[in-house]
Amino acid sequence: MNRAVWLRTAAIVTCLAGWSTAPAPSRAAANPFLATSTLPFQAPRFDLIHDSDYQPAFLLGMKAQRAEIRAIAANPAAPTFDNTIVAMERSGRMLDRVSETFYGVYQANTNPTLDKAQAAIAPLLAQHQDAIYLDPELFARVQAIYATRATLKLDPEQAQLLEIYHQQFVHAGAQLPDRDKATLRRLNTRLSTLETVFQQKLLTATKAGALVVSDKTALAGLDTAAIAAAASAAHDRGLAGKWVLPLQNTTQQPALQTLENRDTRKALFTNGWLRAERGDAGDTRATIAELAQLRAQKAALLGYPDYASYVLYDQMARTPDAVQHFIAQLVPATLAEQKREVADIQSAIRKDGKDFQPEPWDWQLYAEQVRKAQYDLDQDQVKPYFELDTVLRDGVFFAANQLYGISFKERKDIPVYNPDIRVFEVSDKDGSPLALIYFDYFKRDNKNGGAWMSNFVGQSHLLGTKPVVYNVANFTKPAPGQPALISFEDVTTMFHEFGHALHGMFADQTYPTLSGTAVARDFVEFPSQFNEHWALDPTVFAHYAKHYQTGAPMPQVLVDKIKKAARFNQGYALGEIITAAKLDMDWHMIKPGTPRQDVDWFEAASMDRMGLDTKDVPTRYRSSYFLHIWANGYAAGYYAYLWTEMLDDAAFAWFRAHGGLTRENGQRFRDMILSRGHTQDYGPMFRAFYGKDPDITPMLRHRGLIPGDE
């Protein structure tokens, strides 16, 4: 989901050390990142930006910020909040512009030029970050201000900003002796390089892992639109007369739900399962093993027992033990449900006249049969009522209007980086301009898997900027002339990512470091998962669930089936996430000095310790394609999806108890959660809204794993 830049959250930060290559003068003079964009909301100038502009802009941006930071560190005046902390907040404007734009495009629409730029720039950004955080003069100023903070009469946001800066400097190694700082610099450079290598290898592996089918009969069970999309995907690859089923970046694949040919199912599943373990250019295992080992070394250097402890220091959970305890509470109810579900799957296989034990590639097909039998719900009956544009306009936008009073107007005059993208201007409840949002929904071979949100421009009163955000997904693009009919799971994804967008658009901070979604991993998914609940709200659902041809509302009997089916297969759904979260924690609780791991052995041992049915319910992500934890900033943080589910279900229970979908409730949530950024600690922020600490009961009840009305 969210990718932050610079010192704002210390994810991708900032020195030009050891780099002597200058950009060509002609391109440097014309570089569109040199000046602030003149488009509305300072939106990126995709009409002017060339792929060749990014790398020179990064170099110029780092050079400019390095000069700004050096001037702050060398300032002869006594350190003050304004001449040090605020000055750092103002620095790096060009680097912000290029970073935010580049990573938005790189993740969603890469090409060889951008791949090369990322490979070259990633280690330089790591060095740049180290040059800031490990600068002894700069830290001395921060330390001096921090030591006198009680006398400075700072307002709450200023006090929080100072606290965060001091934490980040210390956490980044500012207090290490020079020898250890040199070691840390080498580790950070190597880690940033490996993360880029992993991402590029995985993109190669995922593209190569797509299933190519030569016989159309092997696709029996797919509907006409899906077969047409597979033919179109083959055509795009120059494979005339064939069909291609691209992989999404999860273990299970959408087509497994309807493919009738077991050999085809097995081939598709296996292609995904082994995509990055084929001993070729896309094999990620050696990269993973080195990443895990170097992260453990970094944690030890900074005084932590393991990398998970290093990561969790500023999260809501705080410690690996707290995470492990939380996950352990979910296992008993999940395992009991998995056992019931396996029996149902086996029964469905027998009813189908087959005699085999279920394998992972069978689950989705027979789970759908169980769903139809238990709930009489056929996805082919459902999809005609979920046309993407209608869901967006009459569902996602409508719910936001009802809760928060905001409105949307499409802007076709804003340049984009791919013709599939749509842009909307967002107006606040009083009609004033609030934000700009881009939607990039369709799958491409050059797009990372999954779905996410981030900013092209972050909000800040100090900098005078309003949010420019984007939502990205990987829905199957329909064949030309066909409607984009999506599953209810895709509908939920749209609401989820838009919840992140709301968090970014409602940002109301002075300082960019504290703004919007620049919050902890185990809090950032709270607004997005909370927003998913409105997809099934009766008022919202009735407004968007209409037949794409007739406009007729979905029959109530089908609505009821969807709502009942929402609790179906929860042992599987929760189990695959728990195993991924545990696998992530296991990798990042490796102790310093442990030999480099054999990835296959380590993963198998981790699965054996899960306490869940990992044979029938495989992990959502294997180590080799776990993009979240190896390149996207979720290392020791994948549990956050479960932790924030606890928060969002508790918050929705509060809404239900106070009248549900009302402007008053929406305004309260906006004021107390969505607009607060990281201006205070997460526990007090949540308790102020909810009235007490969260617990797992609403979460388990919402999933139907314990009795009771949610």
XYZ file of C-alpha atoms in Angstrom:
710
model
C 0.000 0.000 0.000
C 1.547 3.216 1.068
C 5.126 4.088 0.176
C 6.538 7.107 1.977
C 9.660 8.989 1.010
C 12.555 10.881 2.579
C 12.760 11.679 6.249
C 8.967 11.765 6.228
C 8.955 8.164 7.438
C 12.548 7.158 6.716
C 11.498 4.584 4.143
C 13.249 5.914 1.065
C 15.571 8.579 2.146
C 18.308 10.545 0.924
C 23.418 11.314 -0.193
C 25.331 11.670 -3.179
C 28.369 10.066 -1.537
C 30.674 8.489 -4.031
C 28.601 9.462 -7.091
C 30.321 11.624 -9.654
C 28.293 11.171 -12.813
C 26.424 14.381 -13.674
C 23.308 14.512 -15.825
C 23.710 15.751 -19.364
C 23.381 19.562 -19.362
C 20.658 19.647 -21.993
C 18.373 17.257 -20.134
C 19.223 18.803 -16.748
C 18.201 22.223 -17.989
C 14.904 20.834 -19.269
C 14.226 18.439 -16.415
C 10.547 18.746 -15.444
C 11.307 18.023 -11.771
C 13.435 21.144 -11.320
C 10.379 23.310 -10.716
C 7.115 22.764 -8.896
C 4.405 21.517 -11.260
C 2.012 24.186 -12.503
C -0.831 21.679 -12.834
C -3.727 21.724 -10.349
C -2.627 20.419 -6.924
C 0.970 20.307 -8.274
C 0.103 17.031 -10.049
C 3.010 15.368 -11.881
C 3.710 16.635 -15.387
C 3.327 13.289 -17.120
C 2.911 15.266 -20.347
C 6.505 16.495 -19.969
C 8.241 13.706 -18.052
C 10.388 11.267 -20.007
C 11.721 8.007 -18.579
C 15.223 9.425 -18.994
C 14.392 12.345 -16.682
C 14.115 10.351 -13.460
C 17.709 9.360 -12.813
C 19.164 12.842 -13.436
C 16.391 14.335 -11.285
C 17.234 11.992 -8.416
C 20.876 13.061 -8.616
C 20.014 16.748 -8.730
C 17.464 16.335 -5.927
C 19.918 14.534 -3.668
C 22.605 17.102 -4.366
C 20.242 19.974 -3.560
C 19.004 18.410 -0.355
C 22.498 17.492 0.746
C 23.433 21.164 0.461
C 20.349 22.152 2.451
C 21.090 19.619 5.181
C 24.751 20.646 5.355
C 23.698 24.272 5.795
C 21.399 23.272 8.666
C 24.116 21.216 10.353
C 26.736 23.968 9.951
C 24.473 26.831 11.013
C 26.494 28.909 13.537
C 23.306 29.974 15.309
C 22.213 27.989 18.339
C 19.901 25.124 17.392
C 16.193 25.893 17.559
C 13.061 24.072 16.532
C 12.663 26.398 13.530
C 16.247 26.521 12.259
C 16.769 22.768 12.582
C 13.585 20.666 12.697
C 11.393 22.898 10.524
C 14.309 23.544 8.184
C 14.689 19.791 7.658
C 10.961 19.534 6.974
C 11.338 22.141 4.229
C 14.368 20.500 2.623
C 14.410 18.047 -0.254
C 11.486 19.407 -2.243
C 12.863 18.319 -5.623
C 13.789 14.924 -4.236
C 10.242 14.555 -2.933
C 8.819 15.380 -6.359
C 10.905 12.875 -8.260
C 10.678 10.143 -5.593
C 6.915 10.288 -5.249
C 6.398 10.333 -9.010
C 9.017 7.737 -9.880
C 7.906 5.124 -7.380
C 4.284 5.577 -8.359
C 5.145 4.833 -11.983
C 7.866 2.273 -11.303
C 5.578 0.014 -9.284
C 2.663 0.281 -11.706
C 4.141 0.766 -15.171
C 7.826 -0.113 -15.247
C 10.101 -0.739 -18.231
C 13.811 -1.462 -18.733
C 14.768 2.221 -18.441
C 12.983 2.584 -15.108
C 14.385 -0.749 -13.894
C 17.909 0.484 -14.599
C 17.200 3.796 -12.907
C 15.901 2.040 -9.789
C 18.908 -0.276 -9.661
C 21.269 2.699 -9.893
C 19.403 4.998 -7.532
C 18.403 2.620 -4.704
C 21.886 2.341 -3.130
C 22.436 6.086 -3.556
C 19.219 6.841 -1.685
C 20.367 4.543 1.115
C 23.685 6.395 1.237
C 21.840 9.697 1.182
C 19.684 8.617 4.122
C 22.763 7.569 6.050
C 24.476 10.868 5.281
C 21.591 12.658 7.018
C 20.936 10.375 9.955
C 24.582 9.633 10.688
C 25.771 13.260 10.467
C 27.150 13.979 13.976
C 26.754 17.772 13.693
C 23.147 17.474 12.603
C 22.295 14.995 15.345
C 23.990 17.209 17.931
C 21.530 19.945 17.011
C 18.559 17.577 17.208
C 19.812 16.247 20.545
C 20.265 19.735 21.957
C 16.711 20.714 21.052
C 15.352 17.434 22.390
C 17.181 17.862 25.699
C 15.487 21.235 26.277
C 12.059 20.268 24.894
C 10.266 20.889 28.211
C 11.186 24.590 28.052
C 10.341 25.240 24.394
C 6.567 25.782 24.693
C 5.885 23.606 21.648
C 2.333 22.894 20.593
C 1.299 19.196 20.530
C 2.115 18.681 16.847
C 5.517 20.328 17.213
C 6.283 18.259 20.313
C 5.339 15.074 18.450
C 7.479 16.061 15.470
C 10.512 16.619 17.681
C 9.926 13.275 19.407
C 9.706 11.469 16.050
C 12.839 13.128 14.684
C 14.856 12.183 17.740
C 13.560 8.603 17.602
C 14.370 8.298 13.908
C 17.908 9.570 14.300
C 18.650 7.258 17.210
C 16.960 4.331 15.469
C 18.993 4.980 12.328
C 22.279 4.778 14.245
C 23.100 8.393 15.068
C 24.589 7.365 18.436
C 26.856 4.630 17.046
C 30.639 5.005 17.113
C 32.242 5.871 13.760
C 33.386 2.312 13.034
C 29.859 0.959 13.468
C 28.446 3.796 11.389
C 30.697 2.750 8.520
C 29.460 -0.840 8.864
C 25.862 0.361 8.943
C 26.369 2.389 5.768
C 27.647 -0.704 3.966
C 24.726 -2.786 5.237
C 22.134 -0.218 4.205
C 23.586 0.120 0.721
C 23.635 -3.630 0.219
C 20.113 -4.062 1.622
C 18.655 -1.421 -0.676
C 20.349 -3.072 -3.643
C 18.998 -6.498 -2.699
C 15.463 -5.180 -2.246
C 15.564 -3.803 -5.783
C 17.028 -7.069 -7.083
C 14.214 -9.003 -5.409
C 11.522 -6.765 -6.868
C 12.908 -6.998 -10.383
C 13.454 -10.751 -10.199
C 9.908 -11.255 -8.961
C 8.431 -9.175 -11.775
C 10.391 -11.314 -14.246
C 9.280 -14.517 -12.511
C 5.627 -13.514 -12.365
C 5.510 -12.638 -16.038
C 7.303 -15.860 -16.998
C 5.042 -17.897 -14.711
C 1.845 -17.065 -16.588
C 0.135 -20.219 -17.840
C 0.128 -20.485 -21.635
C -2.649 -22.719 -22.971
C -2.730 -24.062 -26.510
C -6.020 -25.972 -26.329
C -9.107 -23.903 -25.558
C -10.865 -26.927 -24.087
C -8.356 -26.833 -21.218
C -10.067 -23.606 -20.135
C -13.471 -25.218 -19.637
C -15.308 -23.512 -16.825
C -14.090 -19.980 -17.577
C -16.780 -17.656 -18.855
C -16.690 -15.990 -22.266
C -15.243 -12.746 -20.919
C -12.422 -14.536 -19.081
C -11.517 -16.571 -22.177
C -11.539 -13.407 -24.274
C -9.268 -11.710 -21.749
C -6.903 -14.716 -21.874
C -6.827 -14.502 -25.667
C -6.157 -10.770 -25.462
C -3.306 -11.368 -22.982
C -1.805 -13.922 -25.387
C -2.143 -11.498 -28.292
C -0.304 -8.823 -26.291
C 2.584 -11.291 -25.876
C 2.640 -12.195 -29.557
C 1.209 -15.668 -28.932
C -1.413 -15.873 -31.650
C -3.833 -18.779 -31.334
C -3.089 -19.306 -27.643
C -4.494 -18.199 -24.302
C -2.579 -16.758 -21.353
C -3.607 -16.740 -17.688
C -1.315 -14.186 -15.982
C -0.358 -14.685 -12.358
C -1.403 -12.413 -9.554
C 0.985 -12.048 -6.647
C -0.763 -14.495 -4.317
C -0.675 -18.249 -3.969
C -4.236 -18.841 -5.153
C -5.228 -17.543 -8.593
C -8.686 -16.226 -9.570
C -9.205 -18.711 -12.415
C -8.856 -21.672 -10.029
C -12.366 -20.931 -8.823
C -13.949 -22.001 -12.119
C -11.431 -24.077 -14.108
C -12.915 -27.568 -14.469
C -9.858 -29.338 -15.889
C -7.813 -30.576 -12.917
C -4.579 -30.706 -14.913
C -5.042 -27.061 -15.891
C -5.717 -26.136 -12.291
C -2.613 -27.950 -11.128
C -0.482 -26.350 -13.833
C -1.717 -22.843 -12.982
C -1.268 -23.352 -9.243
C 2.186 -24.895 -9.687
C 3.304 -22.090 -11.981
C 2.405 -19.641 -9.247
C 3.793 -21.728 -6.371
C 7.178 -22.181 -8.051
C 7.305 -18.927 -10.024
C 10.428 -17.624 -8.267
C 12.098 -20.977 -7.537
C 13.109 -22.263 -10.950
C 16.839 -21.642 -10.787
C 16.605 -19.003 -13.514
C 16.827 -15.195 -13.719
C 13.620 -14.905 -11.692
C 14.737 -17.110 -8.779
C 14.649 -14.982 -5.618
C 15.876 -17.467 -2.988
C 19.524 -16.423 -2.782
C 18.426 -12.787 -2.545
C 16.006 -13.616 0.285
C 18.569 -15.569 2.268
C 21.045 -12.702 2.122
C 18.395 -10.095 2.955
C 17.303 -11.972 6.077
C 20.857 -12.445 7.271
C 21.875 -8.825 6.676
C 18.732 -7.504 8.379
C 19.609 -9.552 11.462
C 23.136 -8.114 11.391
C 21.767 -4.585 11.137
C 19.462 -5.144 14.110
C 22.370 -6.420 16.228
C 24.514 -3.447 15.293
C 21.751 -1.147 16.529
C 21.298 -3.037 19.785
C 18.246 -5.179 19.034
C 17.948 -8.966 19.478
C 16.461 -9.413 15.994
C 15.124 -7.409 13.081
C 11.505 -7.768 14.209
C 12.350 -6.015 17.470
C 14.119 -3.285 15.492
C 11.087 -2.721 13.260
C 8.417 -2.848 15.957
C 9.902 -0.192 18.246
C 7.446 2.488 17.041
C 4.484 0.299 16.088
C 1.255 0.011 18.034
C 2.163 -3.594 18.993
C 5.679 -2.563 20.132
C 7.265 -6.036 20.521
C 7.473 -9.388 18.703
C 6.057 -11.078 21.817
C 2.930 -8.919 21.594
C 2.540 -9.842 17.931
C 3.028 -13.550 18.608
C 0.524 -13.456 21.468
C -2.024 -11.675 19.288
C -1.656 -14.173 16.431
C -1.820 -17.129 18.833
C -5.240 -15.956 19.991
C -6.548 -16.359 16.442
C -5.283 -19.896 15.855
C -7.773 -22.094 17.815
C -10.955 -20.702 16.218
C -9.288 -20.642 12.787
C -8.085 -24.258 12.996
C -11.503 -25.486 14.109
C -13.081 -23.763 11.122
C -10.436 -25.165 8.753
C -11.282 -28.716 9.849
C -14.963 -28.116 9.087
C -14.124 -26.622 5.719
C -11.823 -29.506 4.672
C -14.651 -31.946 5.368
C -16.967 -29.833 3.223
C -14.449 -29.756 0.362
C -13.947 -33.531 0.490
C -17.714 -34.037 0.452
C -18.053 -31.760 -2.583
C -15.384 -33.745 -4.453
C -17.322 -36.972 -3.839
C -20.589 -35.349 -4.931
C -18.800 -34.386 -8.138
C -18.194 -38.100 -8.764
C -14.457 -37.852 -8.089
C -12.287 -39.904 -5.762
C -9.187 -37.992 -4.710
C -7.882 -36.161 -1.699
C -8.109 -32.379 -2.104
C -4.990 -30.524 -3.107
C -4.525 -26.743 -2.900
C -5.387 -26.337 -6.587
C -8.760 -27.979 -5.928
C -9.837 -25.800 -3.010
C -11.163 -22.755 -4.851
C -13.250 -24.742 -7.333
C -14.869 -26.966 -4.736
C -15.219 -24.156 -2.218
C -17.281 -22.399 -4.861
C -19.415 -25.526 -5.215
C -19.873 -25.658 -1.442
C -20.770 -21.973 -1.484
C -23.388 -22.624 -4.162
C -24.768 -25.597 -2.254
C -24.860 -23.889 1.134
C -25.804 -20.419 -0.029
C -26.956 -21.088 -3.599
C -24.555 -18.347 -4.682
C -23.066 -18.435 -8.167
C -20.405 -15.839 -8.946
C -21.595 -15.751 -12.559
C -24.928 -14.522 -11.246
C -23.235 -11.879 -9.140
C -20.718 -10.264 -11.498
C -23.261 -8.622 -13.847
C -24.283 -6.435 -10.913
C -20.734 -5.245 -10.258
C -19.610 -3.129 -13.186
C -16.409 -1.354 -12.208
C -17.363 2.220 -13.106
C -20.723 1.870 -11.378
C -19.117 0.442 -8.256
C -16.683 3.353 -8.197
C -19.220 6.106 -8.802
C -22.300 4.764 -7.026
C -20.573 2.710 -4.363
C -17.140 3.974 -3.323
C -17.851 7.653 -4.027
C -21.412 7.474 -2.723
C -20.374 6.024 0.642
C -17.700 8.706 1.020
C -20.266 11.392 0.265
C -22.754 10.015 2.779
C -20.148 9.733 5.533
C -17.964 12.755 4.875
C -19.845 15.030 2.480
C -17.133 14.994 -0.198
C -17.851 14.985 -3.959
C -15.967 13.970 -7.114
C -15.532 15.377 -10.620
C -13.576 13.592 -13.330
C -10.648 15.580 -14.773
C -9.719 14.518 -18.301
C -7.285 17.415 -18.639
C -4.781 15.968 -16.142
C -1.988 13.998 -17.867
C -1.472 10.351 -16.868
C 1.269 7.754 -17.276
C -0.998 5.112 -18.888
C -4.239 5.519 -20.856
C -6.133 3.175 -18.493
C -5.892 5.712 -15.658
C -8.705 8.018 -14.584
C -8.308 11.173 -12.492
C -10.872 12.868 -10.236
C -10.845 16.136 -8.352
C -12.254 15.799 -4.843
C -14.190 18.650 -3.214
C -14.722 18.942 0.522
C -18.124 19.202 2.189
C -18.108 22.990 1.776
C -17.178 22.781 -1.913
C -13.543 23.765 -1.403
C -10.826 21.794 -3.250
C -9.589 18.884 -1.141
C -7.472 16.544 -3.260
C -6.787 14.857 -6.583
C -7.043 11.068 -6.960
C -5.872 8.719 -9.735
C -7.273 5.215 -10.325
C -5.137 2.586 -12.105
C -7.170 -0.600 -11.846
C -6.193 -3.028 -14.626
C -3.517 -5.709 -14.636
C -0.439 -5.282 -16.842
C 2.650 -7.424 -17.291
C 4.818 -4.487 -16.208
C 2.835 -3.811 -13.028
C 3.642 -5.241 -9.590
C 1.028 -7.601 -8.230
C -1.518 -6.679 -5.578
C -3.222 -3.385 -4.809
C -1.960 -0.255 -3.082
C -2.319 3.457 -2.438
C 0.217 6.238 -2.118
C 0.782 9.929 -2.821
C 2.173 11.817 -5.784
C 1.996 14.906 -3.553
C 1.710 14.816 0.238
C -0.364 17.226 2.307
C 1.374 19.891 4.413
C 0.292 23.314 5.640
C 3.959 24.205 6.056
C 4.663 23.478 2.384
C 1.292 24.679 1.124
C 0.474 21.348 -0.559
C -2.767 19.430 -0.873
C -2.931 15.646 -1.369
C -2.544 14.028 -4.772
C -3.146 10.319 -4.163
C -3.567 7.195 -6.242
C -5.178 3.773 -6.003
C -3.699 0.859 -7.954
C -5.116 -2.653 -8.405
C -4.740 -5.660 -10.698
C -8.234 -6.417 -11.989
C -8.556 -8.325 -15.248
C -8.938 -5.885 -18.104
C -11.970 -6.733 -20.246
C -11.647 -7.413 -23.932
C -12.276 -4.326 -26.108
C -15.937 -3.363 -26.079
C -16.767 -5.523 -23.086
C -17.828 -4.222 -19.636
C -15.449 -4.507 -16.685
C -17.441 -6.934 -14.541
C -15.710 -7.702 -11.263
C -16.121 -10.049 -8.328
C -17.311 -8.973 -4.904
C -13.734 -9.547 -3.719
C -12.646 -6.914 -6.244
C -15.389 -4.612 -4.985
C -13.974 -5.011 -1.484
C -10.497 -4.188 -2.792
C -11.823 -0.946 -4.281
C -13.342 0.085 -0.961
C -10.165 -0.978 0.874
C -7.741 1.075 -1.206
C -10.104 4.025 -1.153
C -10.018 3.854 2.641
C -6.283 4.485 2.381
C -7.035 7.328 -0.019
C -9.415 8.912 2.498
C -6.685 8.703 5.132
C -4.371 10.558 2.743
C -6.942 13.058 1.454
C -8.189 14.067 4.913
C -4.651 14.767 6.153
C -4.615 18.060 8.050
C -1.083 18.439 9.358
C 1.398 21.271 9.354
C 4.430 19.003 9.007
C 4.866 16.416 6.238
C 6.568 13.878 8.510
C 3.323 13.508 10.488
C 0.894 13.854 7.605
C -1.806 11.484 6.407
C -0.756 7.863 5.993
C 2.742 8.425 7.442
C 1.800 6.194 10.367
C 2.815 2.805 11.723
C 2.254 -0.334 9.642
C -0.095 -1.745 12.271
C -2.236 1.388 12.130
C -2.105 2.352 8.450
C -4.371 -0.538 7.395
C -7.031 0.440 9.939
C -8.766 3.128 7.812
C -8.641 0.976 4.673
C -10.051 -2.175 6.259
C -12.653 -0.122 8.090
C -13.828 1.305 4.756
C -14.443 -2.225 3.424
C -17.473 -2.517 5.725
C -19.439 0.007 3.673
C -19.384 -2.274 0.626
C -22.123 -4.351 2.282
C -23.971 -1.546 4.018
C -27.608 -1.882 2.826
C -27.902 1.735 1.657
C -24.559 1.744 -0.151
C -24.960 -1.737 -1.645
C -28.380 -0.937 -3.079
C -26.970 2.188 -4.684
C -24.270 0.430 -6.750
C -25.264 -3.241 -7.133
C -27.239 -2.861 -10.362
C -27.295 -4.964 -13.506
C -24.906 -3.477 -16.043
C -27.347 -3.987 -18.932
C -30.754 -3.239 -17.411
C -29.915 -1.096 -14.412
C -32.133 -3.344 -12.297
C -31.134 -3.636 -8.641
C -29.755 -6.943 -7.470
C -32.638 -9.149 -6.292
C -32.902 -9.221 -2.512
C -32.546 -12.985 -2.446
C -29.138 -12.652 -4.104
C -28.147 -9.797 -1.774
C -28.957 -11.989 1.218
C -26.865 -14.802 -0.208
C -23.851 -12.505 -0.663
C -24.128 -11.294 2.923
C -24.402 -14.814 4.275
C -21.601 -16.014 2.011
C -19.347 -13.204 3.274
C -18.686 -15.417 6.299
C -18.018 -18.482 4.154
C -14.550 -20.061 3.898
C -13.190 -17.964 6.752
C -10.958 -20.732 8.058
C -9.186 -20.610 4.718
C -9.252 -16.835 4.344
C -7.923 -16.125 7.828
C -5.574 -19.108 7.853
C -3.645 -18.103 4.727
C -3.034 -14.643 6.206
C -2.015 -15.970 9.626
C 0.546 -18.296 8.044
C 1.960 -15.455 5.943
C 2.196 -13.239 9.026
C 3.909 -15.980 11.017
C 6.297 -16.720 8.143
C 7.217 -13.034 8.029
C 7.867 -12.943 11.783
C 9.950 -16.132 11.638
C 12.192 -14.684 8.944
C 12.706 -11.510 10.932
C 13.260 -13.132 14.308
C 16.398 -14.884 13.050
C 19.140 -14.145 15.548
C 22.336 -12.336 14.519
C 25.116 -14.761 13.729
C 22.739 -17.436 12.444
C 24.067 -19.025 9.232
C 22.419 -18.040 5.983
C 19.218 -20.036 5.643
C 18.165 -22.529 3.010
C 14.914 -20.844 1.970
C 12.990 -24.029 1.175
C 13.987 -25.697 4.462
C 13.302 -22.577 6.517
C 9.842 -22.112 5.040
C 8.918 -25.774 5.503
C 10.045 -25.658 9.147
C 8.059 -22.486 9.702
C 4.929 -24.075 8.235
C 5.351 -27.117 10.500
C 5.245 -24.843 13.551
C 2.121 -22.947 12.530
C -0.477 -25.022 14.355
C -2.775 -24.672 11.335
C -3.681 -26.872 8.367
C -1.025 -25.641 5.978
C -1.345 -28.682 3.695
C -4.856 -27.764 2.592
C -4.577 -24.040 3.301
C -1.216 -22.838 1.998
C 0.224 -19.497 2.967
C -1.038 -16.516 0.985
C 2.543 -15.706 0.015
C 5.527 -18.009 -0.098
C 8.880 -16.579 0.915
C 10.003 -16.428 -2.703
C 7.186 -14.095 -3.815
C 6.454 -12.291 -0.566
C 6.834 -8.825 -2.070
C 5.412 -7.098 1.002
C 8.255 -8.121 3.279
C 11.259 -8.187 0.966
C 10.745 -4.952 -0.995
C 7.601 -3.074 0.024
C 8.381 -2.082 3.599
C 6.318 -4.691 5.480
C 9.249 -6.619 6.960
C 8.050 -7.917 10.352
C 4.872 -6.019 9.590
C 2.540 -8.301 7.648
C 0.718 -9.073 10.912
C -0.533 -5.479 10.618
C -3.367 -6.607 8.324
C -4.697 -8.779 11.155
C -3.953 -6.286 13.921
C -5.734 -3.504 12.076
C -8.623 -5.846 11.309
C -9.068 -6.033 15.069
C -9.152 -2.224 15.140
C -11.477 -1.816 12.168
C -14.027 -4.385 13.354
C -14.073 -2.747 16.777
C -14.582 0.683 15.181
C -17.361 -0.623 12.952
C -19.045 -2.154 15.979
C -19.015 1.355 17.452
C -20.645 2.713 14.268
C -23.359 0.056 14.393
C -24.084 0.923 18.002
C -24.365 4.642 17.160
C -26.548 4.721 14.054
C -24.264 3.418 11.293
C -23.908 5.408 8.059
C -24.444 9.002 9.181
C -22.663 12.269 8.521
C -22.266 12.794 12.251
C -20.504 9.458 12.695
C -18.386 10.011 9.593
C -17.300 13.444 10.793
C -16.336 12.015 14.170
C -14.223 9.306 12.509
C -12.636 11.885 10.210
C -11.872 14.261 13.079
C -10.518 11.631 15.484
C -8.803 9.137 13.139
C -8.620 9.986 9.431
C -7.343 13.556 9.779
C -4.904 13.004 12.627
C -1.926 11.472 10.821
C 0.771 10.678 13.379
C 0.137 13.704 15.561
C -0.281 11.468 18.603
C 0.404 7.892 19.676
C -1.912 5.253 18.270
C -3.217 3.689 21.475
C -4.569 6.966 22.903
C -5.901 7.936 19.472
C -7.881 4.712 19.142
C -9.102 4.757 22.737
C -10.338 8.329 22.345
C -12.562 7.178 19.478
C -13.592 3.736 20.741
C -13.675 4.352 24.467
C -11.424 1.432 25.422
C -8.652 -0.836 24.155
C -9.528 -3.105 21.227
C -9.931 -6.881 21.581
C -10.346 -9.729 19.096
C -13.995 -10.512 19.857
C -15.563 -8.196 17.207
C -13.047 -9.500 14.671
C -13.820 -13.185 15.271
C -17.538 -12.426 15.399
C -17.392 -10.490 12.118
C -15.741 -13.477 10.430
C -18.334 -15.846 11.904
C -15.729 -17.797 13.873
C -17.530 -17.278 17.153
C -21.299 -17.001 17.640
C -23.135 -13.739 17.975
C -24.206 -10.758 15.939
C -21.262 -8.591 14.906
